[in-house]
Short mmCIF file of C-alpha atoms and ligand atoms in Angstrom, two decimals:
data_model
loop_
_atom_site.label_atom_id
_atom_site.label_comp_id
_atom_site.label_asym_id
_atom_site.label_seq_id
_atom_site.Cartn_x
_atom_site.Cartn_y
_atom_site.Cartn_z
CA UNK A 24 0.08 -0.03 -0.05
CA UNK A 25 2.50 2.58 1.08
CA UNK A 26 4.50 1.55 -1.95
CA UNK A 27 1.51 2.61 -4.18
CA UNK A 28 0.97 5.67 -2.46
CA UNK A 29 4.56 6.97 -2.82
CA UNK A 30 4.68 6.24 -6.54
CA UNK A 31 1.31 8.07 -7.17
CA UNK A 32 1.69 11.60 -8.53
CA UNK A 33 -0.51 12.96 -5.46
CA UNK A 34 2.22 11.38 -3.14
CA UNK A 35 4.77 13.31 -5.23
CA UNK A 36 2.86 16.43 -4.82
CA UNK A 37 2.66 15.85 -1.02
CA UNK A 38 6.46 15.35 -0.74
CA UNK A 39 7.20 18.40 -2.47
CA UNK A 40 4.84 20.48 -0.29
CA UNK A 41 6.32 18.90 2.99
CA UNK A 42 9.63 19.71 1.59
CA UNK A 43 9.14 23.33 0.81
CA UNK A 44 7.34 24.00 4.12
CA UNK A 45 10.57 22.36 6.00
CA UNK A 46 12.75 24.94 3.96
CA UNK A 47 10.52 27.51 4.82
CA UNK A 48 10.68 26.67 8.58
CA UNK A 49 14.27 26.30 8.42
CA UNK A 50 14.70 29.77 6.62
CA UNK A 51 12.46 31.42 9.10
CA UNK A 52 14.60 29.77 12.08
CA UNK A 53 17.83 31.19 10.38
CA UNK A 54 16.29 34.61 10.16
CA UNK A 55 15.40 34.63 13.86
CA UNK A 56 18.86 33.51 14.56
CA UNK A 57 20.18 36.27 12.57
CA UNK A 58 17.93 38.81 13.94
CA UNK A 59 18.75 37.66 17.58
CA UNK A 60 22.38 37.97 16.94
CA UNK A 61 21.85 41.33 15.51
CA UNK A 62 19.86 42.52 18.63
CA UNK A 63 22.57 41.12 20.94
CA UNK A 64 25.56 42.71 19.32
CA UNK A 65 23.66 46.11 19.15
CA UNK A 66 23.11 45.86 22.89
CA UNK A 67 26.62 44.78 23.53
CA UNK A 68 28.10 47.68 21.58
CA UNK A 69 25.89 50.25 23.38
CA UNK A 70 26.58 48.78 26.81
CA UNK A 71 30.66 48.92 25.92
CA UNK A 72 30.17 52.67 24.73
CA UNK A 73 28.32 53.63 27.69
CA UNK A 74 30.96 52.01 29.99
CA UNK A 75 33.80 53.80 28.13
CA UNK A 76 31.96 57.20 27.85
CA UNK A 77 31.52 57.01 31.67
CA UNK A 78 35.34 56.03 32.23
CA UNK A 79 36.29 58.79 29.68
CA UNK A 80 34.53 61.28 31.83
CA UNK A 81 36.19 60.23 34.95
CA UNK A 82 39.42 59.43 33.95
CA UNK A 83 40.54 61.19 30.58
CA UNK A 84 39.27 63.86 28.10
CA UNK A 85 40.51 65.29 25.17
CA UNK A 86 39.03 68.61 23.56
CA UNK A 87 40.41 71.23 21.25
CA UNK A 88 38.68 74.22 22.90
CA UNK A 89 40.12 77.28 24.68
CA UNK A 90 38.60 76.00 28.07
CA UNK A 91 35.96 73.74 28.91
CA UNK A 92 33.35 72.68 26.49
CA UNK A 93 33.30 69.45 28.37
CA UNK A 94 33.06 70.82 31.81
CA UNK A 95 34.00 67.97 34.19
CA UNK A 96 31.77 67.20 37.09
CA UNK A 97 32.96 67.97 40.70
CA UNK A 98 34.86 64.89 41.54
CA UNK A 99 34.84 63.74 45.23
CA UNK A 100 37.66 63.10 47.44
CA UNK A 101 39.01 60.14 49.21
CA UNK A 102 37.17 57.37 46.99
CA UNK A 103 38.39 54.21 48.37
CA UNK A 104 38.83 51.53 45.88
CA UNK A 105 39.12 53.46 42.75
CA UNK A 106 42.25 52.36 41.02
CA UNK A 107 41.60 50.79 37.58
CA UNK A 108 41.57 52.80 34.33
CA UNK A 109 39.83 49.89 32.51
CA UNK A 110 36.35 50.09 31.16
CA UNK A 111 35.32 47.02 32.75
CA UNK A 112 35.51 48.43 36.19
CA UNK A 113 33.41 51.47 35.39
CA UNK A 114 30.16 50.19 37.24
CA UNK A 115 32.27 49.58 40.44
CA UNK A 116 33.76 53.05 40.36
CA UNK A 117 30.45 54.57 39.78
CA UNK A 118 29.01 52.76 42.90
CA UNK A 119 32.16 54.12 44.77
CA UNK A 120 31.35 57.53 43.50
CA UNK A 121 27.90 57.60 44.44
CA UNK A 122 28.50 55.94 47.91
CA UNK A 123 31.23 58.31 48.65
CA UNK A 124 29.20 61.26 47.40
CA UNK A 125 26.75 60.77 50.24
CA UNK A 126 29.57 60.22 52.79
CA UNK A 127 31.06 63.46 51.68
CA UNK A 128 27.77 65.33 52.15
CA UNK A 129 27.99 64.20 55.72
CA UNK A 130 31.46 65.68 56.15
CA UNK A 131 30.05 69.13 55.94
CA UNK A 132 28.86 68.58 59.50
CA UNK A 133 32.35 68.30 60.34
CA UNK A 134 34.14 71.10 62.62
CA UNK A 135 36.34 73.51 60.81
CA UNK A 136 39.99 72.51 61.15
CA UNK A 137 42.10 74.57 63.76
CA UNK A 138 43.38 77.82 62.39
CA UNK A 139 46.88 76.46 63.56
CA UNK A 140 47.32 72.80 62.16
CA UNK A 141 48.36 70.89 65.24
CA UNK A 142 50.80 68.30 63.85
CA UNK A 143 53.24 70.74 61.94
CA UNK A 144 56.97 69.85 62.78
CA UNK A 145 58.35 73.11 61.60
CA UNK A 146 61.79 73.04 60.00
CA UNK A 147 62.36 69.72 57.88
CA UNK A 148 65.80 68.13 57.27
CA UNK A 149 65.59 68.44 53.28
CA UNK A 150 68.74 68.29 51.14
CA UNK A 151 69.08 68.96 47.33
CA UNK A 152 70.31 65.35 47.00
CA UNK A 153 66.91 63.90 48.70
CA UNK A 154 66.07 60.51 47.30
CA UNK A 155 62.65 59.10 46.30
CA UNK A 156 62.89 56.50 49.14
CA UNK A 157 63.72 59.27 51.72
CA UNK A 158 60.79 61.46 50.66
CA UNK A 159 58.14 58.90 50.39
CA UNK A 160 55.73 58.49 53.23
CA UNK A 161 53.35 55.60 52.23
CA UNK A 162 50.58 56.66 54.77
CA UNK A 163 50.26 59.87 53.01
CA UNK A 164 50.16 58.22 49.79
CA UNK A 165 47.24 55.82 51.03
CA UNK A 166 45.04 58.88 51.88
CA UNK A 167 44.86 59.91 48.53
CA UNK A 168 41.90 59.94 45.94
CA UNK A 169 42.65 59.45 42.27
CA UNK A 170 44.09 62.43 40.73
CA UNK A 171 46.29 63.16 43.95
CA UNK A 172 43.41 64.76 45.84
CA UNK A 173 42.90 64.94 49.62
CA UNK A 174 40.60 66.32 52.22
CA UNK A 175 41.19 65.82 56.02
CA UNK A 176 38.88 63.20 57.32
CA UNK A 177 37.99 64.71 60.67
CA UNK A 178 37.62 68.29 60.01
CA UNK A 179 36.80 70.73 57.12
CA UNK A 180 39.71 72.43 55.74
CA UNK A 181 39.96 76.18 56.13
CA UNK A 182 41.36 76.16 52.31
CA UNK A 183 40.90 74.21 49.20
CA UNK A 184 44.01 74.68 47.15
CA UNK A 185 45.09 73.74 43.70
CA UNK A 186 48.74 73.14 43.41
CA UNK A 187 49.52 73.84 39.80
CA UNK A 188 52.96 72.65 38.37
CA UNK A 189 54.18 73.75 34.86
CA UNK A 190 55.96 70.65 33.62
CA UNK A 191 58.13 69.09 30.98
CA UNK A 192 60.54 66.28 31.01
CA UNK A 193 61.72 66.51 34.80
CA UNK A 194 60.57 62.95 35.85
CA UNK A 195 63.12 62.93 38.82
CA UNK A 196 61.91 66.25 40.09
CA UNK A 197 58.10 65.59 39.97
CA UNK A 198 58.43 62.17 41.51
CA UNK A 199 60.16 63.82 44.66
CA UNK A 200 58.12 67.01 44.56
CA UNK A 201 54.75 65.54 44.74
CA UNK A 202 55.64 63.03 47.44
CA UNK A 203 57.08 65.72 49.52
CA UNK A 204 53.89 67.93 48.95
CA UNK A 205 51.37 65.23 50.04
CA UNK A 206 53.13 64.62 53.26
CA UNK A 207 53.25 68.29 54.15
CA UNK A 208 49.89 69.28 52.81
CA UNK A 209 48.26 66.68 54.73
CA UNK A 210 49.93 67.73 57.85
CA UNK A 211 48.73 71.30 57.00
CA UNK A 212 45.28 70.10 57.13
CA UNK A 213 44.34 71.30 53.61
CA UNK A 214 42.04 70.00 51.16
CA UNK A 215 43.94 70.03 47.85
CA UNK A 216 44.48 68.66 44.41
CA UNK A 217 47.93 68.50 42.57
CA UNK A 218 47.89 69.39 38.67
CA UNK A 219 50.78 68.60 36.54
CA UNK A 220 50.54 70.84 33.54
CA UNK A 221 52.61 69.60 30.74
CA UNK A 222 53.53 71.33 27.52
CA UNK A 223 53.81 69.13 24.44
CA UNK A 224 56.71 69.23 21.95
CA UNK A 225 57.75 70.84 19.83
CA UNK A 226 56.70 74.34 21.26
CA UNK A 227 59.31 76.26 23.54
CA UNK A 228 58.42 75.89 27.04
CA UNK A 229 56.08 78.53 28.36
CA UNK A 230 55.62 78.64 32.05
CA UNK A 231 52.83 81.39 32.36
CA UNK A 232 50.78 79.83 29.84
CA UNK A 233 50.72 76.44 31.40
CA UNK A 234 49.91 77.93 34.83
CA UNK A 235 47.01 79.50 33.12
CA UNK A 236 45.95 76.35 31.44
CA UNK A 237 46.24 74.55 34.90
CA UNK A 238 43.82 77.10 36.41
CA UNK A 239 41.16 77.03 33.70
CA UNK A 240 41.34 73.09 34.09
CA UNK A 241 41.37 73.05 37.98
CA UNK A 242 38.50 75.55 38.14
CA UNK A 243 36.52 73.40 35.86
CA UNK A 244 37.07 70.24 37.96
CA UNK A 245 36.34 71.74 41.44
CA UNK A 246 35.73 74.92 43.33
CA UNK A 247 39.17 75.67 44.65
CA UNK A 248 39.72 78.56 46.90
CA UNK A 249 43.33 79.24 46.17
CA UNK A 250 45.88 78.48 43.24
CA UNK A 251 49.25 78.17 43.93
CA UNK A 252 51.73 77.94 40.96
CA UNK A 253 54.60 75.87 41.74
CA UNK A 254 58.04 75.09 40.24
CA UNK A 255 58.90 71.58 40.00
CA UNK A 256 62.30 71.57 41.45
CA UNK A 257 61.57 73.64 44.74
CA UNK A 258 60.91 71.90 48.09
CA UNK A 259 59.62 73.82 50.99
CA UNK A 260 61.81 73.24 54.07
CA UNK A 261 59.47 74.44 56.74
CA UNK A 262 55.79 73.05 57.01
CA UNK A 263 54.81 76.36 58.71
CA UNK A 264 54.87 77.75 55.28
CA UNK A 265 51.19 77.14 54.67
CA UNK A 266 49.68 76.49 51.34
CA UNK A 267 46.78 78.83 51.87
CA UNK A 268 45.74 82.16 50.17
CA UNK A 269 45.18 85.49 51.68
CA UNK A 270 43.84 89.01 51.13
CA UNK A 271 46.80 89.65 48.99
CA UNK A 272 48.63 87.35 46.49
CA UNK A 273 51.64 85.45 48.21
CA UNK A 274 55.04 84.86 47.15
CA UNK A 275 55.90 81.91 49.34
CA UNK A 276 59.82 81.94 48.67
CA UNK A 277 61.91 84.08 50.84
CA UNK A 278 65.08 82.01 49.79
CA UNK A 279 66.39 79.08 48.27
CA UNK A 280 69.46 76.92 48.07
CA UNK A 281 69.76 78.11 44.59
CA UNK A 282 70.36 81.62 46.11
CA UNK A 283 72.88 80.16 48.74
CA UNK A 284 69.94 80.85 51.37
CA UNK A 285 70.89 84.38 50.99
CA UNK A 286 67.37 85.94 50.55
CA UNK A 287 65.80 86.58 47.08
CA UNK A 288 68.04 87.37 44.04
CA UNK A 289 66.32 90.96 43.65
CA UNK A 290 63.47 92.66 45.48
CA UNK A 291 60.90 92.31 42.88
CA UNK A 292 61.53 88.60 42.56
CA UNK A 293 58.44 86.58 42.43
CA UNK A 294 59.67 83.06 40.95
CA UNK A 295 59.26 79.68 42.18
CA UNK A 296 55.80 79.65 44.16
CA UNK A 297 53.08 82.01 44.15
CA UNK A 298 49.48 81.90 45.59
CA UNK A 299 46.27 83.70 44.36
CA UNK A 300 42.71 83.15 45.36
CA UNK A 301 40.37 82.80 42.13
CA UNK A 302 39.35 86.37 42.53
CA UNK A 303 42.80 87.86 42.72
CA UNK A 304 43.94 85.66 39.74
CA UNK A 305 41.12 86.80 37.61
CA UNK A 306 41.72 90.38 38.43
CA UNK A 307 45.35 90.36 37.55
CA UNK A 308 44.26 88.02 34.26
CA UNK A 309 46.96 85.45 35.54
CA UNK A 310 50.17 85.29 33.79
CA UNK A 311 51.07 86.63 30.26
CA UNK A 312 50.75 83.71 27.33
CA UNK A 313 53.60 85.38 25.48
CA UNK A 314 56.61 84.29 27.27
CA UNK A 315 57.97 81.43 25.27
CA UNK A 316 61.41 80.34 26.52
CA UNK A 317 63.02 81.00 29.84
CA UNK A 318 62.70 84.09 31.75
CA UNK A 319 60.65 87.15 32.93
CA UNK A 320 57.25 85.80 33.09
CA UNK A 321 57.38 86.18 36.81
CA UNK A 322 58.40 89.71 36.51
CA UNK A 323 55.39 90.43 34.08
CA UNK A 324 53.14 88.71 36.84
CA UNK A 325 54.72 91.13 39.54
CA UNK A 326 53.86 93.91 37.42
CA UNK A 327 50.28 92.66 36.90
CA UNK A 328 49.75 92.53 40.63
CA UNK A 329 51.20 95.95 41.25
CA UNK A 330 49.07 97.65 38.40
CA UNK A 331 45.86 96.01 39.68
CA UNK A 332 46.35 97.73 43.22
CA UNK A 333 47.69 94.53 45.22
CA UNK A 334 50.94 93.65 46.54
CA UNK A 335 52.73 90.42 46.81
CA UNK A 336 53.24 89.41 50.44
CA UNK A 337 55.58 86.86 51.72
CA UNK A 338 55.96 84.59 54.96
CA UNK A 339 58.73 85.16 57.67
CA UNK A 340 62.08 84.99 56.16
CA UNK A 341 63.04 81.62 58.00
CA UNK A 342 59.74 79.96 57.03
CA UNK A 343 60.08 80.70 53.24
CA UNK A 344 63.24 78.93 52.40
CA UNK A 345 63.31 76.11 49.89
CA UNK A 346 65.53 73.64 48.46
CA UNK A 347 66.22 73.56 44.89
CA UNK A 348 66.74 70.29 42.95
CA UNK A 349 69.79 70.70 40.76
CA UNK A 350 69.47 70.76 36.93
CA UNK A 351 70.99 72.43 33.95
CA UNK A 352 68.77 74.66 31.47
CA UNK A 353 66.56 72.57 29.43
CA UNK A 354 66.97 72.52 25.83
CA UNK A 355 63.54 73.26 24.99
CA UNK A 356 63.43 76.54 27.47
CA UNK A 357 66.18 78.81 26.08
CA UNK A 358 66.35 82.19 27.29
CA UNK A 359 63.52 84.33 25.69
CA UNK A 360 64.91 87.15 23.55
CA UNK A 361 61.70 88.99 23.70
CA UNK A 362 61.28 89.32 27.41
CA UNK A 363 63.31 92.32 27.60
CA UNK A 364 60.68 94.23 25.73
CA UNK A 365 57.60 92.43 26.92
CA UNK A 366 58.11 93.45 30.75
CA UNK A 367 58.04 97.16 29.44
CA UNK A 368 54.74 97.05 28.05
CA UNK A 369 52.53 94.79 30.59
CA UNK A 370 49.51 97.24 31.35
CA UNK A 371 48.98 97.82 27.55
CA UNK A 372 48.04 94.17 27.00
CA UNK A 373 47.40 92.99 30.64
CA UNK A 374 43.56 92.52 30.04
CA UNK A 375 43.85 90.85 26.68
CA UNK A 376 46.78 88.73 27.39
CA UNK A 377 46.12 86.23 30.17
CA UNK A 378 44.11 83.45 31.97
CA UNK A 379 40.73 84.55 30.40
CA UNK A 380 41.99 84.74 26.77
CA UNK A 381 44.17 81.75 26.41
CA UNK A 382 43.84 79.31 23.57
CA UNK A 383 45.08 75.91 23.94
CA UNK A 384 44.39 72.23 22.64
CA UNK A 385 43.75 69.87 25.54
CA UNK A 386 45.49 66.62 24.54
CA UNK A 387 44.92 64.61 27.74
CA UNK A 388 43.70 64.88 31.08
CA UNK A 389 44.42 61.96 33.45
CA UNK A 390 43.48 61.26 37.15
CA UNK A 391 46.62 59.32 38.14
CA UNK A 392 47.37 58.16 41.58
CA UNK A 393 49.74 61.04 42.88
CA UNK A 394 48.29 63.92 40.69
CA UNK A 395 46.00 64.88 37.81
CA UNK A 396 48.06 65.11 34.60
CA UNK A 397 47.09 67.61 32.05
CA UNK A 398 48.93 67.59 28.54
CA UNK A 399 48.33 70.58 26.35
CA UNK A 400 49.51 72.02 22.92
CA UNK A 401 49.56 75.37 21.73
CA UNK A 402 50.69 77.09 18.59
CA UNK A 403 53.12 79.94 19.24
CA UNK A 404 52.63 81.82 16.04
CA UNK A 405 49.01 81.87 16.45
CA UNK A 406 49.24 83.09 20.07
CA UNK A 407 51.82 85.75 19.52
CA UNK A 408 49.97 86.82 15.95
CA UNK A 409 47.75 89.28 17.93
CA UNK A 410 50.37 90.75 20.08
CA UNK A 411 53.15 91.23 17.38
CA UNK A 412 53.53 94.98 18.01
CA UNK A 413 54.52 94.23 21.73
CA UNK A 414 57.16 91.79 20.48
CA UNK A 415 58.84 94.29 18.28
CA UNK A 416 60.36 96.32 21.23
CA UNK A 417 64.17 96.27 20.98
CA UNK A 418 65.83 93.09 22.64
CA UNK A 419 68.50 93.49 25.15
CA UNK A 420 72.05 94.25 24.15
N1 UDH B 30 60.03 73.88 33.63
C1 UDH B 30 59.96 72.18 33.35
N2 UDH B 30 60.58 71.68 32.24
C2 UDH B 30 61.28 72.70 31.33
C3 UDH B 30 61.45 73.97 31.71
C4 UDH B 30 60.89 74.56 32.68
O1 UDH B 30 59.16 71.35 33.96
O2 UDH B 30 61.83 72.23 30.45
C5 UDH B 30 59.33 74.06 34.69
C6 UDH B 30 59.67 73.67 36.07
O3 UDH B 30 58.43 73.84 36.96
C7 UDH B 30 60.62 74.59 36.59
C8 UDH B 30 60.09 75.79 36.11
O4 UDH B 30 59.46 75.54 35.02
O5 UDH B 30 61.00 74.50 37.83
C9 UDH B 30 61.20 76.78 35.81
O6 UDH B 30 62.11 76.79 34.95
P1 UDH B 30 63.64 76.26 35.51
O7 UDH B 30 63.85 75.55 36.45
O8 UDH B 30 64.38 76.12 34.31
O9 UDH B 30 63.97 77.73 35.89
P2 UDH B 30 65.27 78.18 36.71
O10 UDH B 30 65.22 79.70 36.98
O11 UDH B 30 66.60 77.88 35.79
O12 UDH B 30 65.53 77.36 38.03
C10 UDH B 30 67.55 78.38 35.24
C11 UDH B 30 68.32 77.46 34.34
C12 UDH B 30 69.63 77.66 34.29
C13 UDH B 30 70.15 76.54 35.28
C14 UDH B 30 71.67 76.80 35.36
C15 UDH B 30 72.19 75.71 36.39
N3 UDH B 30 73.17 76.28 37.45
MN1 MN B 31 64.87 75.52 38.34
#
C-alpha cells in the first residue's frame, strides 16, 4: 500500500509540499537567529560605549577648545577602591563615587579645622640630594583619592588649594616634589589637588601659559579657593609655610639653596611659588601667555599685581626657605629674547593677554594616583600674532 501511495502523482505533490514547508521553517529559524544575533550585538556595543564614555568622563578627556566645553563634574575626594583605568571597572567605580558622594555630604557637618594645624613639625631636614625613598611617606599616599586629591577626614579644611605645576621632562623632580607635597599638605590639614600641566613638544616651554591652562582646568574640576603655581624643582623646608591664600597674592619663597639661602635674588622677584585666590587671579588676568622660553614671566606677573592695586606678601624669612633640586637649563626652554621688551608693556596688554583669553588644545587629562596630569598643545605663532607689536620692542644688548 505505501508503495502505491509513494509512487502516485499525489504522493509526489505531497512530498514536494512537505519539502518546501521544511525549507520555509528552516529559513524562518535562520532569520530569527540572525535577528537575535544583531540585537545582541547592538546591545553589547551600546553597553560597551556607555561604559567607556563614563570612564572617559572620570579619567580622561580630550578636547580642542580654549577652555571647557566638556566641563568635568565636581569629583569627590577620598574614594576608596578606585584604582583601575579599565572600562570593565566602570560600574564598580560609579558605585564608589555615588557611595562616597553621600559620605562627603556628611562631612560638611564636621567642625572647621583649627587655624593652627596641630601636627606641624616646623623646619624639616631636606637636602638637594634627597632621594625618592627618603621623601616617600606611604601613609600619606594611601590617603589620596585618584588625581592626587585629599581632604582631611576629621575636620573641614580652611582652604581648598589647587597646586599647579608647569612641567616638561623633569620626571626625577616631579616624583620627589609630589611625594613631599602630599606629606606636608596633609599635615597642614588642607583640602587639595595636585595638577601637573605639561607642554607638548615641539613648542618652546611657556611657564605662564601652563599656569593659566592649569587654573582653567582646575577650576572646571572643583571649586578651589586658592591656586598655587609651583616650580617642579623647589621643596619647602618648613611646613609652617602654609599653602593657603590671603587677602593679597602670596610669594611663598624668601630664599632657596639656589640663591645660597641668601634671600631672594632681587627685591621684585616673584619666581618659584606664588598663590592667588580665584578672584585675585582673575583680577590680574593670570600670567601672560606670551613668554615662550626662559625668563621674566614672573616679573610680568609682579607688574600685573602692582598695576591691579595689590601687593605680593611673603612669609617670615626663615619659614619661606626652599631647597632647589639641581638641574641644567632645559633644551626646549632657552632664554627668551623677547622678554626684555615684553616686561616694558605689561599694562597695555594685561587684560587681553592672560588666563581669560588663553587658547590651547587639551590633548589629555588623566586622574593618576599622585596627581592630575594635563597635556596641552599650543601654536606659538597663533598666540603671538595678535600681540606682534608688543614683541617688536628692542631686545636686550
Ligand atoms: N620647567 C619644566 N621643564 C622645562 C622647563 C621648565 O618642567 O623644560 C618648569 C619647572 O616647573 C621649573 C620651572 O618651569 O621648575 C622653571 O624653569 P627652570 O627650573 O628652568 O628655571 P630656573 O630659573 O632655571 O630654575 C634656570 C636655568 C639655568 C640652570 C643653570 C644651572 N646652574
Ligand atoms: Mn629650576
